[in-house]
Amino acid sequence: MATFLYRVGRWAFRRRRLVGGLWLVALVLAIAAAAMAPAGEEEDLSMPGTESQKAFDLLDERFPQNNSQGAEARLVFRAPDGQRVTARQNKAAVEDTLGSLDGGGQVASATDPYETGAVSEDGTIAYSTITYTADAVDLTEATKSALEAAARQARDAGLTVEIGGSALDSDEEPGGTTEIIGVVVAAVVLVLTLGSLAAAGLSLLTAFLGVPIAFGLVTALAVPLGLTSTVAILALMLGLAVGIDYALFITSRFRDERAQGSEPEEAAGRAVGTAGSAVVFAGATVFIALVGLGVVGIPELTKMGMGGAGAVALAVLVALTLVPALFGFFGRSILSRAVRKAAADRRPGSERPGSERPGSARPGSARPGSARPHPVPAAAGRPGPATRWSRFVLRRPAAVLLIAGLGLGAVAVPALSLELGLPGDESKPVETTQRRAYDLLSEGFGPGFNGPLTVVVDMSGSPDGRATTDLVVRTVRGVDGVASVGDPVLSRTKDTAVLTAVPQTAPNSGETKDLVHAIRGAVAGVEAGTGADILVTGTTALNIDISEAVSDALIPYLTVVIGLAVLLLTVVFRSVLVPVKAALGFLLSVGAAFGVLVAVFQWGWAADLVGIEQTGPVMSLMPILIIGIVFGLAMDYEVFLLSRMREAYVHGASPGEAIVGGFRHSGRVVAAAAIIMTSVFAGFIGMNTPTIQTMGVGLASAVAFDAFVVRMAIAPAVLALLGHRAWWLPRILNRVLPNVDIEGEALSRHVPASAAELDAAVPRLPAGRQRH
């Protein structure tokens, strides 16, 4: 693979104008496709095979007249203090408000709270349900403005009015202040790490080109594939983070090759052949882990995985082709100022401005006795922080391992209390009208009103449908925790009945979860005696079913991911203990990230800093999604750091020297990449979407733990304690396993030697007789 990628890097360098032009065309086409594509719909979560989903499917079949309903809004009215909403003047204000909606072209109906009984027992709160002929994304601004104007009209009459439902829901658009801060942090880190504005700009430029393409493709495919805004934001988040990192790794290796004397085209080839091999492997692990999310069986999770995997694959292609092409455009400006100055001091007057055009020399044409290119010297100085840190770990490996392991273990303790759920309006900020409407309805009609349960009775197999329905109603009313049960509604064919059961507790509470199981257990006896099929569904029941399905899939998926990690790392590093160490470290970082999620979103620690105003269960899709993403990203740092260690070890370095060498070459770059990725993920915490906030906190903390604690502290400490045994591989595995050559050893046999290697091969002549 290294030899093939070497050729790709050289080809992209030589054909840089063609490569750059092709990527610009791809960018224009993606933007045009996104601009012309219709807006996608925000689909509800579904879980095929669960009882709640079967009930929804049955309702679609037996109640087709309800399938055409669009968005829904609730106008919630509260009378002034000391008054009732049923008072004459307040009733008139409510009726006038609802009457002002009749002229809306997209309004299908608006219920009268006084006719439907939608008034609280104390008479202070009432609500009206407004249904529309279009979905939320298709509602016009005029329709939304009419709804808000109606609410203002009632407020002017002295009532408190809030708006709930889906009508005012809007997609969260990326590009806020916190995301911009994340990008700025990434830019600063790149400049400080690379010491060159051009090199930092190159990494950002490639990411900013790849991300719009991925975002545009997701937007263009939103309708045909049913992709939501969350899929697009995840693609943007991952594409930006890995795009910058992959470009940084290849750019750093290119600068190293130039410092060793390789000509620009040769350095580009070697950089793509070595660091590019690691990029391919790292990207493949992320891709496989994200695509593997489809095995859970949740369509939305599958779509998120596919969207993220596509963005990562695109980032790999950009890194392997566009990055070496840009090396040709940027020339020597990619090198740090210190290196350029050292080169100028060493060769005064040897180079005219503009004489070293990228690609002008013929790489590999140098031979012993001929004119050879001069090496570009690296800046000398005392050991850097990465080297000093690695030597510190070598002196105290046991202490470092103990402190780092216990520290991550302590952070992971809250994960033992992990509860999964799906957020609703209760998780929105209190300044939003949806959250205030939620609170008013809970106050007036009880906490369970916002999460009613729907009981569907399929009477097609029952001899007496009416008796069966009455028995179901009595049974459900007798279950502890049920506040009320509505009258059953029959389908047109009289073979299906639907009744609504309102819990006494809030939708995301543990008591409501127990209630769903209690109702299902109670009606099981009715099914056996009547032949009817009774299903419990509703948004609350579906959320509970999804959370339980994700919890059940968590351990199997984690097992598959760990097994894949061990297998891939065994192939890459040709070692048994290194993959086991990497897998255990991954478990520590993921466990610590889950601990942070529980502490912030369930316990409320530092919730104000994140903008969380209501604690509750962790978003049910997040743990398994974070496992998939972090697995791939953890392998990034493992590969980039340990590949340089193994490269040194197989060339004769002692285990300790290999650790120091790996940190000297890759430690600073890996640290910079981790800071960049953490800042990019943290930049999404400021969005008001609970899903994106949870994802931002979880991914940012997981990357930080994995890079700085696991890969830079625990990993070298374990390697130091293992010594030579760390790189041991049984002979039978050595014969069976394929050699992927991620370090690029084949390049030394199949590609021209660098100038520095040629200098070492040529006998030194006495002073005054050196060839020029």
mmCIF file with all atom_site columns, C-alpha atoms in Angstrom, residues 154-240:
data_model
loop_
_atom_site.group_PDB
_atom_site.id
_atom_site.type_symbol
_atom_site.label_atom_id
_atom_site.label_alt_id
_atom_site.label_comp_id
_atom_site.label_asym_id
_atom_site.label_entity_id
_atom_site.label_seq_id
_atom_site.pdbx_PDB_ins_code
_atom_site.Cartn_x
_atom_site.Cartn_y
_atom_site.Cartn_z
_atom_site.occupancy
_atom_site.B_iso_or_equiv
_atom_site.pdbx_formal_charge
_atom_site.auth_seq_id
_atom_site.auth_comp_id
_atom_site.auth_asym_id
_atom_site.auth_atom_id
_atom_site.pdbx_PDB_model_num
ATOM 1  C CA . ALA A 1 154 ? -54.262 36.899 23.533 1.00 0.00 ? 154 ALA A CA 1
ATOM 2  C CA . ARG A 1 155 ? -51.398 38.335 25.564 1.00 0.00 ? 155 ARG A CA 1
ATOM 3  C CA . ASP A 1 156 ? -52.664 41.836 24.828 1.00 0.00 ? 156 ASP A CA 1
ATOM 4  C CA . ALA A 1 157 ? -55.988 40.720 26.294 1.00 0.00 ? 157 ALA A CA 1
ATOM 5  C CA . GLY A 1 158 ? -54.227 39.858 29.572 1.00 0.00 ? 158 GLY A CA 1
ATOM 6  C CA . LEU A 1 159 ? -53.719 36.109 29.123 1.00 0.00 ? 159 LEU A CA 1
ATOM 7  C CA . THR A 1 160 ? -50.439 34.212 29.402 1.00 0.00 ? 160 THR A CA 1
ATOM 8  C CA . VAL A 1 161 ? -49.983 32.328 26.112 1.00 0.00 ? 161 VAL A CA 1
ATOM 9  C CA . GLU A 1 162 ? -47.265 29.901 25.024 1.00 0.00 ? 162 GLU A CA 1
ATOM 10 C CA . ILE A 1 163 ? -46.886 27.804 21.871 1.00 0.00 ? 163 ILE A CA 1
ATOM 11 C CA . GLY A 1 164 ? -45.975 24.126 21.894 1.00 0.00 ? 164 GLY A CA 1
ATOM 12 C CA . GLY A 1 165 ? -45.915 21.409 19.275 1.00 0.00 ? 165 GLY A CA 1
ATOM 13 C CA . SER A 1 166 ? -43.866 20.977 16.131 1.00 0.00 ? 166 SER A CA 1
ATOM 14 C CA . ALA A 1 167 ? -45.059 23.975 14.106 1.00 0.00 ? 167 ALA A CA 1
ATOM 15 C CA . LEU A 1 168 ? -42.307 26.293 15.336 1.00 0.00 ? 168 LEU A CA 1
ATOM 16 C CA . ASP A 1 169 ? -39.579 23.674 15.241 1.00 0.00 ? 169 ASP A CA 1
ATOM 17 C CA . SER A 1 170 ? -36.719 24.587 12.932 1.00 0.00 ? 170 SER A CA 1
ATOM 18 C CA . ASP A 1 171 ? -33.538 22.877 11.885 1.00 0.00 ? 171 ASP A CA 1
ATOM 19 C CA . GLU A 1 172 ? -30.419 23.890 13.790 1.00 0.00 ? 172 GLU A CA 1
ATOM 20 C CA . GLU A 1 173 ? -28.093 25.594 11.368 1.00 0.00 ? 173 GLU A CA 1
ATOM 21 C CA . PRO A 1 174 ? -24.312 25.275 11.822 1.00 0.00 ? 174 PRO A CA 1
ATOM 22 C CA . GLY A 1 175 ? -22.144 28.341 11.834 1.00 0.00 ? 175 GLY A CA 1
ATOM 23 C CA . GLY A 1 176 ? -22.787 29.827 15.274 1.00 0.00 ? 176 GLY A CA 1
ATOM 24 C CA . THR A 1 177 ? -20.310 31.605 17.517 1.00 0.00 ? 177 THR A CA 1
ATOM 25 C CA . THR A 1 178 ? -19.058 28.514 19.324 1.00 0.00 ? 178 THR A CA 1
ATOM 26 C CA . GLU A 1 179 ? -18.340 26.653 16.095 1.00 0.00 ? 179 GLU A CA 1
ATOM 27 C CA . ILE A 1 180 ? -16.345 29.632 14.838 1.00 0.00 ? 180 ILE A CA 1
ATOM 28 C CA . ILE A 1 181 ? -14.371 29.688 18.091 1.00 0.00 ? 181 ILE A CA 1
ATOM 29 C CA . GLY A 1 182 ? -13.518 26.026 17.578 1.00 0.00 ? 182 GLY A CA 1
ATOM 30 C CA . VAL A 1 183 ? -12.172 26.750 14.094 1.00 0.00 ? 183 VAL A CA 1
ATOM 31 C CA . VAL A 1 184 ? -10.167 29.730 15.382 1.00 0.00 ? 184 VAL A CA 1
ATOM 32 C CA . VAL A 1 185 ? -8.589  27.544 18.067 1.00 0.00 ? 185 VAL A CA 1
ATOM 33 C CA . ALA A 1 186 ? -7.716  24.996 15.387 1.00 0.00 ? 186 ALA A CA 1
ATOM 34 C CA . ALA A 1 187 ? -6.062  27.698 13.269 1.00 0.00 ? 187 ALA A CA 1
ATOM 35 C CA . VAL A 1 188 ? -3.991  28.994 16.194 1.00 0.00 ? 188 VAL A CA 1
ATOM 36 C CA . VAL A 1 189 ? -2.845  25.476 17.113 1.00 0.00 ? 189 VAL A CA 1
ATOM 37 C CA . LEU A 1 190 ? -1.844  24.780 13.517 1.00 0.00 ? 190 LEU A CA 1
ATOM 38 C CA . VAL A 1 191 ? 0.247   27.945 13.308 1.00 0.00 ? 191 VAL A CA 1
ATOM 39 C CA . LEU A 1 192 ? 1.978   27.235 16.615 1.00 0.00 ? 192 LEU A CA 1
ATOM 40 C CA . THR A 1 193 ? 2.625   23.594 15.723 1.00 0.00 ? 193 THR A CA 1
ATOM 41 C CA . LEU A 1 194 ? 3.821   24.062 12.163 1.00 0.00 ? 194 LEU A CA 1
ATOM 42 C CA . GLY A 1 195 ? 5.454   27.470 12.548 1.00 0.00 ? 195 GLY A CA 1
ATOM 43 C CA . SER A 1 196 ? 4.152   28.503 9.129  1.00 0.00 ? 196 SER A CA 1
ATOM 44 C CA . LEU A 1 197 ? 1.021   30.358 8.119  1.00 0.00 ? 197 LEU A CA 1
ATOM 45 C CA . ALA A 1 198 ? 1.130   28.642 4.739  1.00 0.00 ? 198 ALA A CA 1
ATOM 46 C CA . ALA A 1 199 ? 1.248   25.150 6.259  1.00 0.00 ? 199 ALA A CA 1
ATOM 47 C CA . ALA A 1 200 ? -1.554  25.990 8.691  1.00 0.00 ? 200 ALA A CA 1
ATOM 48 C CA . GLY A 1 201 ? -3.605  27.505 5.885  1.00 0.00 ? 201 GLY A CA 1
ATOM 49 C CA . LEU A 1 202 ? -3.082  24.392 3.764  1.00 0.00 ? 202 LEU A CA 1
ATOM 50 C CA . SER A 1 203 ? -4.594  22.144 6.438  1.00 0.00 ? 203 SER A CA 1
ATOM 51 C CA . LEU A 1 204 ? -7.556  24.448 6.931  1.00 0.00 ? 204 LEU A CA 1
ATOM 52 C CA . LEU A 1 205 ? -8.046  24.918 3.189  1.00 0.00 ? 205 LEU A CA 1
ATOM 53 C CA . THR A 1 206 ? -8.321  21.198 2.506  1.00 0.00 ? 206 THR A CA 1
ATOM 54 C CA . ALA A 1 207 ? -10.795 20.734 5.355  1.00 0.00 ? 207 ALA A CA 1
ATOM 55 C CA . PHE A 1 208 ? -12.878 23.706 4.251  1.00 0.00 ? 208 PHE A CA 1
ATOM 56 C CA . LEU A 1 209 ? -13.049 22.294 0.750  1.00 0.00 ? 209 LEU A CA 1
ATOM 57 C CA . GLY A 1 210 ? -13.979 18.771 1.785  1.00 0.00 ? 210 GLY A CA 1
ATOM 58 C CA . VAL A 1 211 ? -16.598 19.765 4.373  1.00 0.00 ? 211 VAL A CA 1
ATOM 59 C CA . PRO A 1 212 ? -18.831 21.776 1.981  1.00 0.00 ? 212 PRO A CA 1
ATOM 60 C CA . ILE A 1 213 ? -18.744 18.878 -0.473 1.00 0.00 ? 213 ILE A CA 1
ATOM 61 C CA . ALA A 1 214 ? -19.846 16.412 2.205  1.00 0.00 ? 214 ALA A CA 1
ATOM 62 C CA . PHE A 1 215 ? -22.442 18.830 3.590  1.00 0.00 ? 215 PHE A CA 1
ATOM 63 C CA . GLY A 1 216 ? -23.742 19.551 0.102  1.00 0.00 ? 216 GLY A CA 1
ATOM 64 C CA . LEU A 1 217 ? -24.072 15.859 -0.748 1.00 0.00 ? 217 LEU A CA 1
ATOM 65 C CA . VAL A 1 218 ? -25.969 15.130 2.479  1.00 0.00 ? 218 VAL A CA 1
ATOM 66 C CA . THR A 1 219 ? -28.293 18.060 1.782  1.00 0.00 ? 219 THR A CA 1
ATOM 67 C CA . ALA A 1 220 ? -28.849 16.969 -1.816 1.00 0.00 ? 220 ALA A CA 1
ATOM 68 C CA . LEU A 1 221 ? -29.654 13.413 -0.718 1.00 0.00 ? 221 LEU A CA 1
ATOM 69 C CA . ALA A 1 222 ? -31.837 14.450 2.226  1.00 0.00 ? 222 ALA A CA 1
ATOM 70 C CA . VAL A 1 223 ? -35.156 13.780 0.490  1.00 0.00 ? 223 VAL A CA 1
ATOM 71 C CA . PRO A 1 224 ? -34.376 10.555 -1.418 1.00 0.00 ? 224 PRO A CA 1
ATOM 72 C CA . LEU A 1 225 ? -32.557 8.980  1.554  1.00 0.00 ? 225 LEU A CA 1
ATOM 73 C CA . GLY A 1 226 ? -34.558 10.603 4.352  1.00 0.00 ? 226 GLY A CA 1
ATOM 74 C CA . LEU A 1 227 ? -31.526 12.316 5.929  1.00 0.00 ? 227 LEU A CA 1
ATOM 75 C CA . THR A 1 228 ? -32.168 14.775 8.758  1.00 0.00 ? 228 THR A CA 1
ATOM 76 C CA . SER A 1 229 ? -30.343 17.916 9.820  1.00 0.00 ? 229 SER A CA 1
ATOM 77 C CA . THR A 1 230 ? -28.586 15.919 12.556 1.00 0.00 ? 230 THR A CA 1
ATOM 78 C CA . VAL A 1 231 ? -26.965 13.748 9.879  1.00 0.00 ? 231 VAL A CA 1
ATOM 79 C CA . ALA A 1 232 ? -25.727 16.867 8.081  1.00 0.00 ? 232 ALA A CA 1
ATOM 80 C CA . ILE A 1 233 ? -24.316 18.389 11.263 1.00 0.00 ? 233 ILE A CA 1
ATOM 81 C CA . LEU A 1 234 ? -22.550 15.146 12.196 1.00 0.00 ? 234 LEU A CA 1
ATOM 82 C CA . ALA A 1 235 ? -21.030 14.995 8.704  1.00 0.00 ? 235 ALA A CA 1
ATOM 83 C CA . LEU A 1 236 ? -19.844 18.585 9.100  1.00 0.00 ? 236 LEU A CA 1
ATOM 84 C CA . MET A 1 237 ? -18.451 17.914 12.581 1.00 0.00 ? 237 MET A CA 1
ATOM 85 C CA . LEU A 1 238 ? -16.524 14.798 11.609 1.00 0.00 ? 238 LEU A CA 1
ATOM 86 C CA . GLY A 1 239 ? -15.425 16.080 8.211  1.00 0.00 ? 239 GLY A CA 1
ATOM 87 C CA . LEU A 1 240 ? -13.977 19.239 9.717  1.00 0.00 ? 240 LEU A CA 1
#
